[in-house]
């Protein structure tokens, strides 16, 4: 059985991943690194090998990797220098002679045509891992179904959906199921430099989302595929800062251009069952 270090262990994805690991491993086989001492202490009480540090603290990373043969690099947020943070983890793994590394990337069709340039950092990280000499698994995860409530807003049942995503489709999958599939793959598959695309079994447009929400709630939800300029103007009037608005727009434009539409059965294979489809997922996410 492997000894695994989980970076970003206390985030939503990391927490779900560890929950799945614990079905097949003991806590003392799992190392975690977290930025907050109270969380570190809590995890240590639960039996984990818990370390204080972050992606910029190479000393802490190396300490956490001592005796570890496999690292899961959960992608960093985009607040800092994400590429350097990812490089720090990969470089530390090499230095500590870790055998295997896995990375949570994104299932996107064409890196050359991305509107959301932040997504390019996922491909650059993949490149860096492939050049590192470490045995690797890349998880190219579809956009979380869990993000739909954020995209459509809190007043979706009163005002409908206003987005510049056109008729673009997304192979949504629940974050918890992607985490479970990652754990299964890392524990049961050899690290042979493979890439998994963990997507739902079907791709959906926001017309499909609106239809499902209508059926689930009994309230008519309409999707208005607005133009980018109108969307930006509306968001700015609501007081959102321009950089945040642009980030939302870029996500939508990539959806419109088909970047998120790839469908595979690899998530189903790793789960051993069909992943939850849109309507059932929305029922959970909106408590309907």
JSON list of C-alpha atoms in Angstrom, two decimals, residues 107-242:
[
{"chain": "A", "resi": 107, "resn": "UNK", "atom": "CA", "xyz": [-10.46, 18.67, -19.40]},
{"chain": "A", "resi": 108, "resn": "UNK", "atom": "CA", "xyz": [-10.19, 21.32, -22.12]},
{"chain": "A", "resi": 109, "resn": "UNK", "atom": "CA", "xyz": [-10.16, 20.73, -25.85]},
{"chain": "A", "resi": 110, "resn": "UNK", "atom": "CA", "xyz": [-7.49, 23.05, -27.24]},
{"chain": "A", "resi": 111, "resn": "UNK", "atom": "CA", "xyz": [-4.87, 24.95, -25.23]},
{"chain": "A", "resi": 112, "resn": "UNK", "atom": "CA", "xyz": [-4.11, 27.18, -28.22]},
{"chain": "A", "resi": 113, "resn": "UNK", "atom": "CA", "xyz": [-7.63, 28.60, -28.37]},
{"chain": "A", "resi": 114, "resn": "UNK", "atom": "CA", "xyz": [-8.40, 29.29, -24.73]},
{"chain": "A", "resi": 115, "resn": "UNK", "atom": "CA", "xyz": [-10.04, 32.57, -23.78]},
{"chain": "A", "resi": 116, "resn": "UNK", "atom": "CA", "xyz": [-9.39, 31.89, -20.11]},
{"chain": "A", "resi": 117, "resn": "UNK", "atom": "CA", "xyz": [-5.59, 32.16, -20.07]},
{"chain": "A", "resi": 118, "resn": "UNK", "atom": "CA", "xyz": [-5.46, 31.01, -16.44]},
{"chain": "A", "resi": 119, "resn": "UNK", "atom": "CA", "xyz": [-6.32, 27.54, -17.76]},
{"chain": "A", "resi": 120, "resn": "UNK", "atom": "CA", "xyz": [-3.09, 27.51, -19.78]},
{"chain": "A", "resi": 121, "resn": "UNK", "atom": "CA", "xyz": [-1.23, 27.09, -16.48]},
{"chain": "A", "resi": 122, "resn": "UNK", "atom": "CA", "xyz": [-2.76, 23.64, -16.15]},
{"chain": "A", "resi": 123, "resn": "UNK", "atom": "CA", "xyz": [-1.19, 22.61, -19.46]},
{"chain": "A", "resi": 124, "resn": "UNK", "atom": "CA", "xyz": [2.13, 24.20, -18.48]},
{"chain": "A", "resi": 125, "resn": "UNK", "atom": "CA", "xyz": [2.08, 22.24, -15.24]},
{"chain": "A", "resi": 126, "resn": "UNK", "atom": "CA", "xyz": [1.38, 19.05, -17.16]},
{"chain": "A", "resi": 127, "resn": "UNK", "atom": "CA", "xyz": [4.39, 19.83, -19.36]},
{"chain": "A", "resi": 128, "resn": "UNK", "atom": "CA", "xyz": [6.61, 20.42, -16.32]},
{"chain": "A", "resi": 129, "resn": "UNK", "atom": "CA", "xyz": [5.54, 17.15, -14.70]},
{"chain": "A", "resi": 130, "resn": "UNK", "atom": "CA", "xyz": [6.14, 15.21, -17.91]},
{"chain": "A", "resi": 131, "resn": "UNK", "atom": "CA", "xyz": [9.64, 16.68, -18.15]},
{"chain": "A", "resi": 132, "resn": "UNK", "atom": "CA", "xyz": [10.43, 15.93, -14.49]},
{"chain": "A", "resi": 133, "resn": "UNK", "atom": "CA", "xyz": [11.17, 12.24, -14.89]},
{"chain": "A", "resi": 134, "resn": "UNK", "atom": "CA", "xyz": [8.64, 11.32, -12.19]},
{"chain": "A", "resi": 135, "resn": "UNK", "atom": "CA", "xyz": [6.05, 8.65, -12.89]},
{"chain": "A", "resi": 136, "resn": "UNK", "atom": "CA", "xyz": [2.79, 10.52, -13.28]},
{"chain": "A", "resi": 137, "resn": "UNK", "atom": "CA", "xyz": [-0.97, 10.40, -13.64]},
{"chain": "A", "resi": 138, "resn": "UNK", "atom": "CA", "xyz": [-2.71, 13.51, -14.96]},
{"chain": "A", "resi": 139, "resn": "UNK", "atom": "CA", "xyz": [-6.37, 13.93, -14.04]},
{"chain": "A", "resi": 140, "resn": "UNK", "atom": "CA", "xyz": [-8.04, 16.19, -16.59]},
{"chain": "A", "resi": 141, "resn": "UNK", "atom": "CA", "xyz": [-11.25, 16.91, -14.72]},
{"chain": "A", "resi": 142, "resn": "UNK", "atom": "CA", "xyz": [-14.39, 18.34, -16.27]},
{"chain": "A", "resi": 143, "resn": "UNK", "atom": "CA", "xyz": [-15.90, 21.52, -14.87]},
{"chain": "A", "resi": 144, "resn": "UNK", "atom": "CA", "xyz": [-17.51, 20.72, -11.53]},
{"chain": "A", "resi": 145, "resn": "UNK", "atom": "CA", "xyz": [-21.28, 20.43, -11.64]},
{"chain": "A", "resi": 146, "resn": "UNK", "atom": "CA", "xyz": [-20.99, 22.05, -8.21]},
{"chain": "A", "resi": 147, "resn": "UNK", "atom": "CA", "xyz": [-20.18, 25.36, -9.94]},
{"chain": "A", "resi": 148, "resn": "UNK", "atom": "CA", "xyz": [-23.61, 25.65, -11.58]},
{"chain": "A", "resi": 149, "resn": "UNK", "atom": "CA", "xyz": [-25.22, 27.45, -8.60]},
{"chain": "A", "resi": 150, "resn": "UNK", "atom": "CA", "xyz": [-22.38, 29.98, -8.75]},
{"chain": "A", "resi": 151, "resn": "UNK", "atom": "CA", "xyz": [-22.76, 30.48, -12.51]},
{"chain": "A", "resi": 152, "resn": "UNK", "atom": "CA", "xyz": [-26.54, 30.89, -12.49]},
{"chain": "A", "resi": 153, "resn": "UNK", "atom": "CA", "xyz": [-26.80, 32.95, -9.29]},
{"chain": "A", "resi": 154, "resn": "UNK", "atom": "CA", "xyz": [-28.99, 32.89, -6.19]},
{"chain": "A", "resi": 155, "resn": "UNK", "atom": "CA", "xyz": [-32.02, 34.38, -7.95]},
{"chain": "A", "resi": 156, "resn": "UNK", "atom": "CA", "xyz": [-32.16, 31.82, -10.73]},
{"chain": "A", "resi": 157, "resn": "UNK", "atom": "CA", "xyz": [-35.74, 30.75, -9.90]},
{"chain": "A", "resi": 158, "resn": "UNK", "atom": "CA", "xyz": [-36.92, 34.35, -9.94]},
{"chain": "A", "resi": 159, "resn": "UNK", "atom": "CA", "xyz": [-34.90, 35.84, -12.79]},
{"chain": "A", "resi": 160, "resn": "UNK", "atom": "CA", "xyz": [-33.65, 32.95, -14.89]},
{"chain": "A", "resi": 161, "resn": "UNK", "atom": "CA", "xyz": [-30.15, 32.41, -16.27]},
{"chain": "A", "resi": 162, "resn": "UNK", "atom": "CA", "xyz": [-28.25, 35.22, -18.01]},
{"chain": "A", "resi": 163, "resn": "UNK", "atom": "CA", "xyz": [-24.93, 34.03, -19.43]},
{"chain": "A", "resi": 164, "resn": "UNK", "atom": "CA", "xyz": [-22.88, 34.56, -22.60]},
{"chain": "A", "resi": 165, "resn": "UNK", "atom": "CA", "xyz": [-22.25, 30.82, -23.03]},
{"chain": "A", "resi": 166, "resn": "UNK", "atom": "CA", "xyz": [-24.39, 30.47, -26.15]},
{"chain": "A", "resi": 167, "resn": "UNK", "atom": "CA", "xyz": [-25.35, 26.88, -26.88]},
{"chain": "A", "resi": 168, "resn": "UNK", "atom": "CA", "xyz": [-22.01, 25.60, -25.63]},
{"chain": "A", "resi": 169, "resn": "UNK", "atom": "CA", "xyz": [-22.07, 22.36, -23.70]},
{"chain": "A", "resi": 170, "resn": "UNK", "atom": "CA", "xyz": [-20.22, 21.13, -20.61]},
{"chain": "A", "resi": 171, "resn": "UNK", "atom": "CA", "xyz": [-19.63, 17.52, -19.55]},
{"chain": "A", "resi": 172, "resn": "UNK", "atom": "CA", "xyz": [-20.36, 18.41, -15.92]},
{"chain": "A", "resi": 173, "resn": "UNK", "atom": "CA", "xyz": [-19.39, 15.96, -13.16]},
{"chain": "A", "resi": 174, "resn": "UNK", "atom": "CA", "xyz": [-19.75, 16.25, -9.41]},
{"chain": "A", "resi": 175, "resn": "UNK", "atom": "CA", "xyz": [-16.52, 17.14, -7.61]},
{"chain": "A", "resi": 176, "resn": "UNK", "atom": "CA", "xyz": [-17.04, 14.36, -5.04]},
{"chain": "A", "resi": 177, "resn": "UNK", "atom": "CA", "xyz": [-17.27, 11.72, -7.77]},
{"chain": "A", "resi": 178, "resn": "UNK", "atom": "CA", "xyz": [-14.13, 13.04, -9.46]},
{"chain": "A", "resi": 179, "resn": "UNK", "atom": "CA", "xyz": [-12.33, 12.86, -6.10]},
{"chain": "A", "resi": 180, "resn": "UNK", "atom": "CA", "xyz": [-13.49, 9.27, -5.61]},
{"chain": "A", "resi": 181, "resn": "UNK", "atom": "CA", "xyz": [-12.33, 8.31, -9.11]},
{"chain": "A", "resi": 182, "resn": "UNK", "atom": "CA", "xyz": [-8.93, 9.92, -8.48]},
{"chain": "A", "resi": 183, "resn": "UNK", "atom": "CA", "xyz": [-8.50, 7.94, -5.27]},
{"chain": "A", "resi": 184, "resn": "UNK", "atom": "CA", "xyz": [-9.44, 4.69, -7.02]},
{"chain": "A", "resi": 185, "resn": "UNK", "atom": "CA", "xyz": [-7.00, 5.34, -9.85]},
{"chain": "A", "resi": 186, "resn": "UNK", "atom": "CA", "xyz": [-4.10, 6.33, -7.58]},
{"chain": "A", "resi": 187, "resn": "UNK", "atom": "CA", "xyz": [-4.52, 3.30, -5.33]},
{"chain": "A", "resi": 188, "resn": "UNK", "atom": "CA", "xyz": [-5.32, 0.67, -7.92]},
{"chain": "A", "resi": 189, "resn": "UNK", "atom": "CA", "xyz": [-3.62, 1.70, -11.15]},
{"chain": "A", "resi": 190, "resn": "UNK", "atom": "CA", "xyz": [0.13, 1.74, -11.86]},
{"chain": "A", "resi": 191, "resn": "UNK", "atom": "CA", "xyz": [1.63, 5.15, -12.50]},
{"chain": "A", "resi": 192, "resn": "UNK", "atom": "CA", "xyz": [2.54, 4.65, -16.15]},
{"chain": "A", "resi": 193, "resn": "UNK", "atom": "CA", "xyz": [2.48, 8.26, -17.35]},
{"chain": "A", "resi": 194, "resn": "UNK", "atom": "CA", "xyz": [-1.19, 8.23, -18.30]},
{"chain": "A", "resi": 195, "resn": "UNK", "atom": "CA", "xyz": [-3.82, 10.94, -18.57]},
{"chain": "A", "resi": 196, "resn": "UNK", "atom": "CA", "xyz": [-7.42, 10.41, -17.51]},
{"chain": "A", "resi": 197, "resn": "UNK", "atom": "CA", "xyz": [-10.26, 12.63, -18.66]},
{"chain": "A", "resi": 198, "resn": "UNK", "atom": "CA", "xyz": [-12.84, 12.48, -15.89]},
{"chain": "A", "resi": 199, "resn": "UNK", "atom": "CA", "xyz": [-16.04, 13.86, -17.40]},
{"chain": "A", "resi": 200, "resn": "UNK", "atom": "CA", "xyz": [-19.73, 13.20, -17.14]},
{"chain": "A", "resi": 201, "resn": "UNK", "atom": "CA", "xyz": [-21.31, 10.75, -19.55]},
{"chain": "A", "resi": 202, "resn": "UNK", "atom": "CA", "xyz": [-23.15, 13.54, -21.36]},
{"chain": "A", "resi": 203, "resn": "UNK", "atom": "CA", "xyz": [-22.53, 17.21, -22.14]},
{"chain": "A", "resi": 204, "resn": "UNK", "atom": "CA", "xyz": [-25.19, 19.78, -21.31]},
{"chain": "A", "resi": 205, "resn": "UNK", "atom": "CA", "xyz": [-25.94, 23.32, -22.39]},
{"chain": "A", "resi": 206, "resn": "UNK", "atom": "CA", "xyz": [-27.41, 25.93, -20.07]},
{"chain": "A", "resi": 207, "resn": "UNK", "atom": "CA", "xyz": [-30.68, 25.40, -21.94]},
{"chain": "A", "resi": 208, "resn": "UNK", "atom": "CA", "xyz": [-30.52, 21.87, -20.47]},
{"chain": "A", "resi": 209, "resn": "UNK", "atom": "CA", "xyz": [-29.73, 23.31, -17.05]},
{"chain": "A", "resi": 210, "resn": "UNK", "atom": "CA", "xyz": [-32.72, 25.65, -17.26]},
{"chain": "A", "resi": 211, "resn": "UNK", "atom": "CA", "xyz": [-35.01, 22.82, -18.34]},
{"chain": "A", "resi": 212, "resn": "UNK", "atom": "CA", "xyz": [-33.86, 20.57, -15.49]},
{"chain": "A", "resi": 213, "resn": "UNK", "atom": "CA", "xyz": [-34.29, 23.33, -12.90]},
{"chain": "A", "resi": 214, "resn": "UNK", "atom": "CA", "xyz": [-37.78, 24.04, -14.26]},
{"chain": "A", "resi": 215, "resn": "UNK", "atom": "CA", "xyz": [-38.78, 20.38, -13.95]},
{"chain": "A", "resi": 216, "resn": "UNK", "atom": "CA", "xyz": [-37.29, 20.03, -10.47]},
{"chain": "A", "resi": 217, "resn": "UNK", "atom": "CA", "xyz": [-38.69, 23.24, -9.00]},
{"chain": "A", "resi": 218, "resn": "UNK", "atom": "CA", "xyz": [-42.00, 23.60, -10.81]},
{"chain": "A", "resi": 219, "resn": "UNK", "atom": "CA", "xyz": [-40.99, 27.19, -11.59]},
{"chain": "A", "resi": 220, "resn": "UNK", "atom": "CA", "xyz": [-40.19, 28.21, -15.13]},
{"chain": "A", "resi": 221, "resn": "UNK", "atom": "CA", "xyz": [-36.46, 28.95, -15.49]},
{"chain": "A", "resi": 222, "resn": "UNK", "atom": "CA", "xyz": [-35.37, 30.51, -18.76]},
{"chain": "A", "resi": 223, "resn": "UNK", "atom": "CA", "xyz": [-31.85, 30.66, -20.13]},
{"chain": "A", "resi": 224, "resn": "UNK", "atom": "CA", "xyz": [-31.03, 33.92, -21.87]},
{"chain": "A", "resi": 225, "resn": "UNK", "atom": "CA", "xyz": [-27.86, 33.54, -23.97]},
{"chain": "A", "resi": 226, "resn": "UNK", "atom": "CA", "xyz": [-26.84, 37.18, -23.79]},
{"chain": "A", "resi": 227, "resn": "UNK", "atom": "CA", "xyz": [-23.99, 38.86, -25.62]},
{"chain": "A", "resi": 228, "resn": "UNK", "atom": "CA", "xyz": [-20.68, 39.40, -23.81]},
{"chain": "A", "resi": 229, "resn": "UNK", "atom": "CA", "xyz": [-20.97, 43.21, -23.84]},
{"chain": "A", "resi": 230, "resn": "UNK", "atom": "CA", "xyz": [-24.43, 43.11, -22.27]},
{"chain": "A", "resi": 231, "resn": "UNK", "atom": "CA", "xyz": [-23.32, 40.58, -19.67]},
{"chain": "A", "resi": 232, "resn": "UNK", "atom": "CA", "xyz": [-20.26, 42.61, -18.70]},
{"chain": "A", "resi": 233, "resn": "UNK", "atom": "CA", "xyz": [-22.30, 45.78, -18.40]},
{"chain": "A", "resi": 234, "resn": "UNK", "atom": "CA", "xyz": [-24.84, 44.02, -16.18]},
{"chain": "A", "resi": 235, "resn": "UNK", "atom": "CA", "xyz": [-22.15, 42.55, -13.91]},
{"chain": "A", "resi": 236, "resn": "UNK", "atom": "CA", "xyz": [-20.33, 45.87, -13.59]},
{"chain": "A", "resi": 237, "resn": "UNK", "atom": "CA", "xyz": [-23.59, 47.58, -12.63]},
{"chain": "A", "resi": 238, "resn": "UNK", "atom": "CA", "xyz": [-23.92, 45.05, -9.82]},
{"chain": "A", "resi": 239, "resn": "UNK", "atom": "CA", "xyz": [-20.59, 46.25, -8.46]},
{"chain": "A", "resi": 240, "resn": "UNK", "atom": "CA", "xyz": [-18.38, 43.31, -9.37]},
{"chain": "A", "resi": 241, "resn": "UNK", "atom": "CA", "xyz": [-14.73, 44.27, -9.98]},
{"chain": "A", "resi": 242, "resn": "UNK", "atom": "CA", "xyz": [-13.68, 44.23, -13.62]}
]
